[in-house]
């Protein structure tokens, strides 16, 4: 059984910082924005104003494909929030562009029992109001569809 | 002290104390802290007038209700302590970091006898329903939950289930093997009258228990409790003539080589524990095979697996086989582990309970659960991006 994802009534939403704003708002244009170093070329996450590898300050968010593989996952079975009844799948996705970059998210539109490490997935975004009259676009993942 | 070590034998532990430990004791955090502190001071054969240093984790900051029962100044004020040196903090080598700072202070002569404590009263603090709100008073998600809570991952159980699953995938660890950590802890708790849970736990019970976040079930998670633990760290010269045999702090593990994250380490099947362990061993001529008893953090069973892996008690990735039938980690095994029941059965004293038990074992005061001839103890505390380790001996 493939569970068809339904948006929950409520999610806890972040208060984006100067560094994380791009990550949380790129979804407005359908883009997953990940910081990249212009000196060594590597992506990194979470965002920061310097490259932890080469210490370059020449870093900026850049769109990635939003495709990758399941590095690991867990089926959460404990109700933490009344609006998010279990089970649901929490996932770490390794991005195609840089396998060392892992995005913490939720994997939906999938039978939780059928999820495996190595599964191919793709991003989509969910628009939410956030604290302080702001908005965020949460990057969620679902099984990769055939490429056009 | 021919084997050197960072303190060259100048820093020792001379006393240990524990308060009443239990669930929903309805006593204040400071009350429990003072009980443990005064017991530790008396255990060392000292009076509060002798205590000229004090240290604690995490200090006054409180990420969740009951996470800390008292700060350094709360205890100083209550006991009228004259302190020549004091500190508290969170950005250190886990919950036992202040023990390491205290060892540095006495080695440098900044103090003679340092009271180091950690207290928690989560069981009482959260009984009133305070737990419901993870938000700050301003209604915002706290920074440490920014990347996890939006996706329904509110608990460390979720964050740790991820590397646990990956360790199983890469290294073949099974749930039955993981279960040995919980079963061993419960068996040992049966010999500890102060443990919170003491009824025997079978493999069938373990495998049938409610899943929290796969592969971690209820018995893979420790128990919030109220309680406080304290030790006295003394300079070796100042320890002369005290009743307890001074325990030498042979080495300390304080390393942190990668970013402090739960999910971005290059090898997802390692944690900060591996960096702490690497620095522990580079500072001493003692080897893992010299360790007689191990007290390794078990806020979740998988963290104990991480510490066994990190400290090199077996090859990286081979912990499953190491704990396979539980015999090696039992009280009469090669490496008796979490001999008072750990946090899984003893209660979440947040690392310092494990250090307390290491001391009790080395002093030969552990009663029915005593490991015969224990002379060297390893203590590893923390999980994810938090880690600190100690190596203690009777030498
Ligand atoms: Zn770079």
Coordinates of C-alpha atoms in Angstrom, one line a residue, chain B residues 192-330:
Chain B
X192 CA 21.4 -2.1 42.5
X193 CA 18.7 -1.2 45.1
X194 CA 18.7 2.4 43.9
X195 CA 17.9 1.5 40.3
X196 CA 14.5 2.8 38.9
X197 CA 13.6 -0.5 37.1
X198 CA 14.8 -3.8 38.5
X199 CA 12.4 -6.5 37.2
X200 CA 14.1 -8.9 34.8
X201 CA 13.9 -8.1 31.1
X202 CA 13.9 -11.0 28.6
X203 CA 14.7 -10.9 24.9
X204 CA 11.1 -11.7 24.2
X205 CA 10.0 -8.6 26.3
X206 CA 12.5 -6.5 24.4
X207 CA 11.5 -7.6 20.9
X208 CA 7.8 -7.2 21.7
X209 CA 8.2 -3.7 23.2
X210 CA 6.5 -0.7 21.6
X211 CA 8.5 0.9 18.7
X212 CA 9.3 4.5 19.3
X213 CA 11.3 5.3 16.1
X214 CA 12.6 2.2 14.2
X215 CA 14.8 0.5 15.1
X216 CA 14.6 2.0 18.6
X217 CA 11.9 0.7 20.9
X218 CA 10.8 1.6 24.4
X219 CA 13.5 -0.4 26.1
X220 CA 16.2 1.3 23.9
X221 CA 15.4 4.6 25.6
X222 CA 16.4 5.6 29.1
X223 CA 14.1 6.7 31.9
X224 CA 13.7 10.4 32.9
X225 CA 14.2 10.6 36.7
X226 CA 15.0 13.0 39.5
X227 CA 18.4 12.7 41.1
X228 CA 21.8 14.3 41.5
X229 CA 25.3 12.9 41.5
X230 CA 28.5 14.5 42.7
X231 CA 32.2 13.6 42.9
X232 CA 35.2 15.3 44.6
X233 CA 38.2 15.9 42.3
X234 CA 41.3 16.6 44.4
X235 CA 44.9 17.3 43.9
X236 CA 47.0 14.2 44.8
X237 CA 48.9 16.0 47.6
X238 CA 45.7 17.3 49.1
X239 CA 44.3 13.8 49.0
X240 CA 46.9 12.4 51.4
X241 CA 45.3 10.9 54.5
X242 CA 41.8 10.9 53.2
X243 CA 39.7 7.7 53.8
X244 CA 39.1 6.6 50.1
X245 CA 41.9 5.2 48.0
X246 CA 42.5 8.1 45.5
X247 CA 41.4 7.2 41.9
X248 CA 43.9 8.5 39.4
X249 CA 42.4 10.3 36.4
X250 CA 44.7 8.6 33.9
X251 CA 43.4 10.2 30.7
X252 CA 40.6 12.4 29.3
X253 CA 38.8 12.3 26.0
X254 CA 38.0 15.8 24.8
X255 CA 38.4 15.7 21.0
X256 CA 35.9 17.1 18.5
X257 CA 37.2 16.9 14.9
X258 CA 34.1 17.4 12.8
X259 CA 31.2 19.9 12.8
X260 CA 28.9 19.5 15.8
X261 CA 25.9 18.1 14.0
X262 CA 23.8 14.9 14.4
X263 CA 23.8 14.1 10.7
X264 CA 26.7 15.4 8.7
X265 CA 29.7 13.4 9.9
X266 CA 31.7 11.9 7.0
X267 CA 31.1 8.4 8.4
X268 CA 27.4 8.3 9.4
X269 CA 28.1 5.3 11.6
X270 CA 30.4 7.3 13.9
X271 CA 29.8 10.2 16.3
X272 CA 31.7 12.7 18.4
X273 CA 32.4 9.8 20.7
X274 CA 35.0 8.6 18.2
X275 CA 36.9 11.9 18.4
X276 CA 36.8 11.9 22.2
X277 CA 38.0 8.3 22.3
X278 CA 40.9 9.0 19.9
X279 CA 42.2 11.8 22.2
X280 CA 41.6 9.6 25.3
X281 CA 44.0 6.9 24.0
X282 CA 46.6 9.2 22.5
X283 CA 47.2 10.7 26.0
X284 CA 48.0 7.4 27.8
X285 CA 49.9 4.2 27.5
X286 CA 46.9 2.2 28.7
X287 CA 45.0 0.3 26.0
X288 CA 41.4 -0.9 25.7
X289 CA 42.5 -4.3 26.8
X290 CA 43.6 -2.8 30.2
X291 CA 40.0 -1.8 31.0
X292 CA 38.3 -3.9 33.7
X293 CA 35.0 -2.2 33.7
X294 CA 33.2 0.2 31.3
X295 CA 30.4 2.7 32.1
X296 CA 29.2 3.9 28.6
X297 CA 26.5 6.3 28.0
X298 CA 23.1 4.7 27.4
X299 CA 20.6 7.5 27.0
X300 CA 19.8 5.2 24.1
X301 CA 21.1 1.7 23.8
X302 CA 22.6 2.6 20.4
X303 CA 24.8 5.2 22.1
X304 CA 26.5 2.4 24.1
X305 CA 27.1 0.6 20.8
X306 CA 28.7 3.8 19.6
X307 CA 31.0 4.1 22.7
X308 CA 32.1 0.4 22.4
X309 CA 32.9 1.1 18.8
X310 CA 34.6 4.5 19.5
X311 CA 36.7 3.3 22.4
X312 CA 38.1 0.4 20.3
X313 CA 36.9 -2.5 22.4
X314 CA 36.4 -4.1 19.0
X315 CA 37.0 -3.2 15.4
X316 CA 34.9 -0.4 13.9
X317 CA 31.6 -1.8 12.8
X318 CA 31.9 -5.1 14.8
X319 CA 30.0 -4.2 17.9
X320 CA 27.2 -6.6 17.0
X321 CA 29.4 -9.6 17.2
X322 CA 31.0 -8.3 20.4
X323 CA 27.8 -8.1 22.3
X324 CA 26.1 -11.0 20.5
X325 CA 25.0 -13.2 23.4
X326 CA 25.7 -10.7 26.2
X327 CA 28.3 -12.8 27.9
X328 CA 31.2 -10.5 27.2
X329 CA 29.5 -7.5 28.8
X330 CA 28.0 -9.3 31.8

